[in-house]
Coordinates of C-alpha atoms and ligand atoms in Angstrom, one line a residue:
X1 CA -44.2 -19.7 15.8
X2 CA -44.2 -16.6 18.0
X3 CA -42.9 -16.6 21.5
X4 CA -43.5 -19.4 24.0
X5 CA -41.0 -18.2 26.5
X6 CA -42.7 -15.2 28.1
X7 CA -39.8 -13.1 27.4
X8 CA -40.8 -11.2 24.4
X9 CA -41.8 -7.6 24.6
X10 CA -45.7 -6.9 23.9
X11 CA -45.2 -4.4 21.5
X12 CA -43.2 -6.1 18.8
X13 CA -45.9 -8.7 18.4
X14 CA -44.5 -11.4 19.5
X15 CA -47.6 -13.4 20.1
X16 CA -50.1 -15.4 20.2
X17 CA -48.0 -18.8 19.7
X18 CA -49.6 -20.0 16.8
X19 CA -49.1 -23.1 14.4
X20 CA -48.3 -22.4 10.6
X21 CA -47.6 -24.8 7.9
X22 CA -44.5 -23.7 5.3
X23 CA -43.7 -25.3 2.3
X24 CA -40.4 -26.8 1.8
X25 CA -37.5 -24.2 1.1
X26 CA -34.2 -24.1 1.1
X27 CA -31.8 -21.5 3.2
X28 CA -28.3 -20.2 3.3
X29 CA -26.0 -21.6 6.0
X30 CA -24.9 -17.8 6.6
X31 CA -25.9 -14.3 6.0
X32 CA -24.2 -12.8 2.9
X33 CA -20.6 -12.1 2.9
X34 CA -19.1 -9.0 2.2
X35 CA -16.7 -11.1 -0.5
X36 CA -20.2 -12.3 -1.5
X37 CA -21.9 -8.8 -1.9
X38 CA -18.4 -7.9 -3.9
X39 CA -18.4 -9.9 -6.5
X40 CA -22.6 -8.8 -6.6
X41 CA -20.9 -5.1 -7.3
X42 CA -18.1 -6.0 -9.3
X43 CA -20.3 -7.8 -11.9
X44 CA -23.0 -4.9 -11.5
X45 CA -21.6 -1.7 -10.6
X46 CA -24.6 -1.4 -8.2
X47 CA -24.8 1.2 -5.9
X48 CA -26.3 0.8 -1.9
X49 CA -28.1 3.2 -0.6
X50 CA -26.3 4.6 1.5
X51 CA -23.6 5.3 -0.3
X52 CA -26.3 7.2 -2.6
X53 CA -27.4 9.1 0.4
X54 CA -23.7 9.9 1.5
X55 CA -24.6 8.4 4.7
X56 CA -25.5 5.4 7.2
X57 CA -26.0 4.7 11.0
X58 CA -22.1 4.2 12.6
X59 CA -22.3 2.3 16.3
X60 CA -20.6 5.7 18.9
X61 CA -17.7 3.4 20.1
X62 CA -16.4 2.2 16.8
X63 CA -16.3 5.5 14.9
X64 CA -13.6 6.0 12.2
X65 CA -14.8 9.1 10.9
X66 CA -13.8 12.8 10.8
X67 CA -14.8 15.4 13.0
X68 CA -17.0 16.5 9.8
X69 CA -18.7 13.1 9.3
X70 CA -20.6 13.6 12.5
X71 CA -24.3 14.4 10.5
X72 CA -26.0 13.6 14.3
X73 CA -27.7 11.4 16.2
X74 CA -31.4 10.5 17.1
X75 CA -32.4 11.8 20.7
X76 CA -33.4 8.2 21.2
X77 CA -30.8 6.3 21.0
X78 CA -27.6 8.7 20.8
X79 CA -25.1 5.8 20.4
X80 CA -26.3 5.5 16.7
X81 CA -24.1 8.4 14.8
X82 CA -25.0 9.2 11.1
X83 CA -21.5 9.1 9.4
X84 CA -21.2 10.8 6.5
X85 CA -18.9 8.7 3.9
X86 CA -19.9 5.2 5.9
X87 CA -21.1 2.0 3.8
X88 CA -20.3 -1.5 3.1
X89 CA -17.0 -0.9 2.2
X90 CA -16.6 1.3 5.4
X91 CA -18.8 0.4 8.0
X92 CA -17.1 2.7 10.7
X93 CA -17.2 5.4 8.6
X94 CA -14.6 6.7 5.9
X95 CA -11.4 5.6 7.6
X96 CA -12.4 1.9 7.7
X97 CA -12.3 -0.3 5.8
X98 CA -13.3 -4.2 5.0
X99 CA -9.5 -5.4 4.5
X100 CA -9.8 -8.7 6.6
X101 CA -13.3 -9.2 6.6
X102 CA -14.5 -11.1 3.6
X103 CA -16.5 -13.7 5.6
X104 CA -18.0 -11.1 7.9
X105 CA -21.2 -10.1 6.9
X106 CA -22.0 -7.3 4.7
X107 CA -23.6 -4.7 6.8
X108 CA -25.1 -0.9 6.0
X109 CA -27.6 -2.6 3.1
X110 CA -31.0 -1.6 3.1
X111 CA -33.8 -3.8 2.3
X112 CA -33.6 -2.4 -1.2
X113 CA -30.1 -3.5 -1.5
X114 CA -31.1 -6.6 -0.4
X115 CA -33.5 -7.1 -2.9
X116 CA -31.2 -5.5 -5.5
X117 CA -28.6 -8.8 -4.8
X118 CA -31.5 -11.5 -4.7
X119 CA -32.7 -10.3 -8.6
X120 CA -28.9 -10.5 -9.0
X121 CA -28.2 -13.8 -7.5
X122 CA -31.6 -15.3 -8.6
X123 CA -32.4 -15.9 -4.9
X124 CA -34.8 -14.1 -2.2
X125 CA -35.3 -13.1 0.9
X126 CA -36.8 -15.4 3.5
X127 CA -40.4 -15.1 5.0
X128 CA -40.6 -13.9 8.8
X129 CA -42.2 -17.6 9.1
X130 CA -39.9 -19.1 7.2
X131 CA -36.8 -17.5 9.1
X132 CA -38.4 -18.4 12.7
X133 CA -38.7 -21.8 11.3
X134 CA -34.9 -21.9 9.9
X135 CA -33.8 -20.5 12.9
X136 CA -35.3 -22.9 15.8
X137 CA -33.4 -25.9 13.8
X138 CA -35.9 -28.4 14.5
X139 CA -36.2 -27.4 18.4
X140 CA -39.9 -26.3 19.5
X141 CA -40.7 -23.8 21.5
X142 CA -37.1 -22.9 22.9
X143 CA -35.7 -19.7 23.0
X144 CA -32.8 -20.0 21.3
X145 CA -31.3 -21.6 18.1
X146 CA -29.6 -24.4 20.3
X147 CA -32.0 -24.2 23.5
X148 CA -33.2 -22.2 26.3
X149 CA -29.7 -21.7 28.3
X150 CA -27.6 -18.5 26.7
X151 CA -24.4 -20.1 27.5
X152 CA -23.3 -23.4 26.9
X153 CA -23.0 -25.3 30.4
X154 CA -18.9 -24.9 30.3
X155 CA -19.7 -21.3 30.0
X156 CA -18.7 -20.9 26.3
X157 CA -20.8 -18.3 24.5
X158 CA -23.4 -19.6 21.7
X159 CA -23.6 -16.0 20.1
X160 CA -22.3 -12.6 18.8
X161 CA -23.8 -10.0 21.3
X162 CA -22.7 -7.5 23.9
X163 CA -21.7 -8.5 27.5
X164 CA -21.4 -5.5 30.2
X165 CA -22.9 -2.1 30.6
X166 CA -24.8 -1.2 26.9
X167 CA -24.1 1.5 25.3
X168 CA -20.5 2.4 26.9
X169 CA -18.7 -0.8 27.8
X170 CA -18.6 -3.6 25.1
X171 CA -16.1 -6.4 27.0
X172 CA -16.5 -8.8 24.2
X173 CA -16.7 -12.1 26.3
X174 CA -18.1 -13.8 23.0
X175 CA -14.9 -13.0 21.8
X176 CA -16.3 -10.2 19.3
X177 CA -16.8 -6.2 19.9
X178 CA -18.4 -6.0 16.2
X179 CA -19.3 -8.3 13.5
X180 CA -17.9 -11.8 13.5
X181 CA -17.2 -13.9 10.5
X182 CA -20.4 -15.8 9.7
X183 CA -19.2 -19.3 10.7
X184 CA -18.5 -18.5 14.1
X185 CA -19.5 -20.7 16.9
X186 CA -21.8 -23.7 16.0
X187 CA -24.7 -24.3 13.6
X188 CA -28.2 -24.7 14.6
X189 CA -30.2 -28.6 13.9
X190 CA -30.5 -27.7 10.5
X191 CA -26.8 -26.4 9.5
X192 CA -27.3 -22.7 10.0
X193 CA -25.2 -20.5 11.5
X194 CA -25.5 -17.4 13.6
X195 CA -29.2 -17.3 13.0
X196 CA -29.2 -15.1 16.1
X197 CA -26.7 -12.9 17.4
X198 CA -24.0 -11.2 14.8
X199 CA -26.7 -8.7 12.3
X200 CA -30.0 -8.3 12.2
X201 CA -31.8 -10.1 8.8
X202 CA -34.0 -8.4 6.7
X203 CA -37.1 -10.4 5.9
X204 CA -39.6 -10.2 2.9
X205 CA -42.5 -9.2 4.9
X206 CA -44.0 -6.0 5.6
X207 CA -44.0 -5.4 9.7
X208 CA -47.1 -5.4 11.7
X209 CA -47.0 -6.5 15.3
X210 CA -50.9 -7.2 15.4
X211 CA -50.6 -9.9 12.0
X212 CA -49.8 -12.9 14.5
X213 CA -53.7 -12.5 15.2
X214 CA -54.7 -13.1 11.8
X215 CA -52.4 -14.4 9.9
X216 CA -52.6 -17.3 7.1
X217 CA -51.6 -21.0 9.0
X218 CA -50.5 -21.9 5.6
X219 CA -47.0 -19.9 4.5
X220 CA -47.5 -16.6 6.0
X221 CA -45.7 -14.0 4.1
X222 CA -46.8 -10.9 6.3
X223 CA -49.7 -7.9 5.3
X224 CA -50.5 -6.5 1.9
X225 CA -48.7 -3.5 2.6
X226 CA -47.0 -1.1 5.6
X227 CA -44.1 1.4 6.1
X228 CA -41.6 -1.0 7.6
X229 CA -39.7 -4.6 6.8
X230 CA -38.9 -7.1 9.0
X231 CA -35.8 -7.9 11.0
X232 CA -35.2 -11.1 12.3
X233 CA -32.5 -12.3 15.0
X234 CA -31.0 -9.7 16.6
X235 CA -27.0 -8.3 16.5
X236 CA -23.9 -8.0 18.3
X237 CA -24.8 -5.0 19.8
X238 CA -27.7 -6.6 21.4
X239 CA -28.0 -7.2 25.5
X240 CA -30.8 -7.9 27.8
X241 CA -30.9 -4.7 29.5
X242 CA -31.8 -2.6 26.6
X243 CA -32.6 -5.1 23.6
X244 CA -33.5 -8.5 24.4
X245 CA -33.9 -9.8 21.0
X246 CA -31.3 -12.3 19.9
X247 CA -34.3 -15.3 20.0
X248 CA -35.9 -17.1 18.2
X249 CA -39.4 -15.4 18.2
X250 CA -38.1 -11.7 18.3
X251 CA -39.3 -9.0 15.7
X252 CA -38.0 -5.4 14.8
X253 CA -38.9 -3.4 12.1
X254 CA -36.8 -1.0 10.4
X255 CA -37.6 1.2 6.5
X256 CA -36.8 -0.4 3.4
X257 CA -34.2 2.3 2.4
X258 CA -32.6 1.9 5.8
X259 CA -29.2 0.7 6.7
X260 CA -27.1 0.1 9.6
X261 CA -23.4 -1.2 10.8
X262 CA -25.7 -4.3 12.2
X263 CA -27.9 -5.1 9.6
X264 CA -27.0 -7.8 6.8
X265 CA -29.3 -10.6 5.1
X266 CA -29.2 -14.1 4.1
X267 CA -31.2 -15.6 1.4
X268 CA -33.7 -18.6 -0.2
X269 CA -33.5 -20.0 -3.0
X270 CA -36.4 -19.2 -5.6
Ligands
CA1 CA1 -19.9 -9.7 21.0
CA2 CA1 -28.1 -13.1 12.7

């Protein structure tokens, strides 16, 4: 576990490389759907959270909003807008929609939420260690799901991210400016798709860049307690120049009531 390339970036804890033992588990071949998180609703009547907050965090280029929507955006990273009236069911905001996209993921679900469909579908979210170990399909040490190569050796992408100049100029080489539906280019050794790439995956664990140091060798499930969850596996709005962190052994971090047009989950089973 933990990143063996060199490629990582210090502060998101990517190292030391260390050995961990995990007992057997089993893992959905995709993140959830949006047909999946549907029926979750239908049968419910549950409410995200950002539709309780009348907001989530819209990507600038693929705004379908009005003027009014526009709540702001963080001086850091401007290309995030919060939309007013954007959720699952809208992800660009309140002129969107998800007509079309059943098999995409479901996107702008917090942690919360997340947990919210696991008590509903009897299921739970994965460990970091757990996800790392899903996602390297049996490979050691590589960087990637499939390798340590980006592209395929015909040139054929592996993965939903961003190719050209991040933030203004998506050209969608992988063949996808947004989400893409979750069986989209190949699975990994062990059946799983888009493992990177695609959304970001919440994880159970609390985030802590420094727990690699200290952690248990025997199922790690992250510290006792912190401020922000895990996020595994980076999204299509990903690109080495500004987030290199569609690997394996890349870690973000976000709150548990936050949401995002890139941010989805998948699940394990109890
Ligand atoms: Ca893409
Ligand atoms: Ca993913």
């Amino acid at each position: 576990m933990g990143d063996s390339c060199g490629d990582g970036y210090r502060a998101d804890g990517e190292r030391p490389v260390h050995e961990v033992t995990i007992s057997p588990f089993s893992i959905d071949a995709t993140s959830v759907t949006n047909d999946d998180f549907a029926r979750f609703v239908e049968e419910t009547g549950y409410r995200t959270e950002a539709e309780d907050f009348g907001y989530s965090a819209v990507f600038h280029l693929y705004l379908q909003a009005e003027g009014g929507d526009l709540l702001g955006r963080p001086p850091q990273t401007p290309w995030w807008l919060g939309v007013a009236g954007a959720d699952w069911r809208r992800p660009n905001g309140r002129n969107s929609s998800v007509d079309g996209l059943g098999d995409h993921p479901v996107v702008h679900v917090s942690w919360n939420d997340a947990q919210a469909y696991c008590r509903w579908a009897s299921r739970r979210l994965p460990t970091e260690a757990e996800w790392e170990y899903a996602a390297r399909g049996g490979l050691i040490g590589k960087r990637y799901p499939w390798g340590d190569e980006l592209l395929a050796r015909d040139g054929s992408h592996n993965c939903n991210i961003w190719q050209g100049a991040f933030p203004t100029a998506n050209e969608g080489l992988d063949g996808w400016l947004a989400t893409a539906p979750v069986r989209s280019y190949g699975a990994n050794g062990y059946g799983l798709w888009q493992m990177v790439g695609n959304v970001w995956e919440w994880c159970m664990d609390w985030f802590d860049p420094g727990y690699y140091a200290r952690s248990p060798k025997k199922d790690p499930a992250g510290p006792e307690k912190g401020s922000l969850k895990c996020l595994r596996g980076g999204s299509f709005l990903c690109h080495a120049s500004y987030c290199n962190r569609y690997r394996n052994a890349a870690r973000s971090s976000n709150t548990p009531d936050s949401s995002a047009a890139n941010i989805g989950f998948r699940t394990v089973a109890i």
